[in-house]
XYZ file of C-alpha atoms in Angstrom:
142
model
C -47.626 -102.928 67.726
C -49.720 -101.330 65.017
C -52.370 -98.689 65.721
C -56.004 -99.615 65.211
C -57.529 -98.823 61.845
C -60.293 -96.279 61.458
C -63.737 -97.702 60.726
C -64.401 -97.874 56.991
C -68.166 -98.294 57.189
C -68.734 -94.587 57.945
C -69.596 -95.138 61.601
C -66.918 -92.712 62.758
C -68.420 -89.236 62.933
C -66.474 -86.016 63.058
C -68.819 -84.448 65.575
C -68.030 -81.070 67.079
C -64.384 -81.807 67.838
C -61.770 -79.243 66.757
C -58.889 -80.528 64.658
C -55.733 -81.778 66.347
C -53.715 -79.078 64.606
C -55.456 -75.881 63.669
C -54.585 -74.516 60.262
C -55.165 -70.928 61.357
C -52.760 -70.972 64.341
C -49.080 -70.238 63.896
C -46.530 -70.418 66.701
C -44.511 -67.339 67.605
C -40.856 -68.325 67.813
C -38.821 -65.121 67.535
C -37.909 -63.115 70.605
C -38.702 -59.845 68.834
C -42.313 -60.964 68.364
C -42.600 -61.801 72.074
C -41.178 -58.370 72.955
C -43.665 -56.613 70.652
C -46.514 -58.484 72.341
C -45.151 -57.534 75.763
C -45.497 -53.843 74.851
C -49.113 -54.310 73.729
C -52.331 -54.764 75.694
C -52.592 -57.473 78.319
C -55.260 -59.064 80.403
C -54.573 -60.951 83.606
C -56.814 -63.823 84.624
C -56.434 -66.211 87.574
C -55.081 -69.024 85.377
C -52.854 -67.060 82.991
C -51.776 -63.723 81.608
C -52.716 -63.003 77.985
C -50.902 -60.414 75.876
C -52.414 -59.442 72.532
C -51.524 -57.141 69.672
C -52.739 -56.526 66.154
C -49.983 -57.015 63.614
C -49.141 -54.183 61.251
C -49.286 -54.355 57.469
C -45.473 -54.438 57.191
C -45.297 -57.634 59.247
C -47.777 -59.483 57.028
C -45.464 -59.725 53.997
C -44.008 -63.177 54.615
C -47.070 -65.048 55.872
C -50.809 -65.408 55.778
C -52.409 -62.176 57.003
C -55.420 -64.119 58.340
C -53.276 -66.288 60.571
C -53.574 -66.116 64.323
C -50.129 -66.327 65.893
C -49.706 -67.573 69.441
C -46.747 -67.938 71.772
C -46.398 -69.633 75.145
C -44.093 -68.897 78.018
C -43.602 -69.831 81.650
C -40.848 -68.374 83.790
C -38.820 -70.315 86.318
C -41.149 -68.924 88.977
C -43.745 -71.435 87.738
C -41.554 -74.282 88.953
C -39.046 -76.793 87.712
C -38.889 -77.965 84.085
C -41.598 -80.579 84.610
C -44.034 -78.006 86.028
C -43.234 -75.459 83.290
C -43.699 -78.027 80.534
C -46.993 -79.214 82.013
C -48.262 -75.633 82.234
C -47.232 -74.917 78.632
C -48.896 -78.137 77.396
C -52.126 -77.051 79.035
C -51.830 -73.552 77.556
C -51.228 -75.019 74.086
C -54.338 -77.175 74.343
C -56.484 -74.282 75.582
C -55.218 -72.111 72.716
C -55.910 -74.871 70.189
C -59.493 -75.147 71.406
C -60.392 -71.493 71.961
C -58.321 -69.226 69.689
C -59.835 -70.408 66.382
C -63.251 -69.488 67.793
C -62.552 -66.398 69.926
C -59.279 -65.076 68.485
C -59.050 -62.578 65.657
C -57.163 -63.035 62.376
C -54.078 -60.849 62.099
C -53.444 -60.817 65.854
C -50.589 -62.140 67.986
C -51.322 -63.682 71.384
C -48.855 -64.669 74.096
C -50.117 -66.887 76.912
C -48.065 -66.712 80.097
C -48.412 -69.371 82.778
C -48.864 -68.479 86.430
C -47.173 -70.064 89.422
C -49.098 -72.900 91.113
C -52.233 -72.154 89.077
C -51.832 -72.929 85.382
C -50.692 -76.497 85.931
C -53.174 -77.247 88.725
C -56.506 -75.502 88.068
C -59.373 -77.387 86.399
C -59.087 -77.404 82.626
C -62.552 -75.901 82.094
C -61.548 -72.980 84.328
C -58.434 -72.437 82.220
C -60.580 -72.395 79.066
C -63.005 -69.921 80.641
C -60.090 -67.690 81.695
C -58.798 -67.513 78.115
C -62.230 -66.787 76.666
C -62.879 -64.048 79.213
C -59.449 -62.507 78.624
C -60.032 -62.449 74.858
C -63.457 -60.859 75.327
C -61.961 -58.101 77.466
C -58.999 -57.545 75.140
C -61.116 -57.295 72.016
C -63.831 -55.344 73.746
C -61.288 -52.696 74.672
C -59.640 -52.598 71.230
C -62.770 -52.586 69.023
């Protein structure tokens, strides 16, 4: 089965939809980066915990200094593998939508899922939790 073709007559509008993959978001993959974020400031919200830190000049050498890096984690307390993966998928989507707008270049963010909340709460509430956490984190660090 082949996917449908995009309209060629210009009827498809881009609208106000963020891109599927944001060019300014990088994923944190190294444990050392997660540990550095864990020692930095954090903000707890009902749907998630957000850790944030401004990267130093020495860390910027190998990558774009304007990049926003983000990591995701859920402990086994969140539930079985299915529940953890669902929570992380939701956190990834919230980060994709909100960090390009409310995040700051040169910062690392780690989003941590909460038990029985991250995977179940309404998506708009999860988005609002991230925005509010970022406002508080950057308000305190400005």
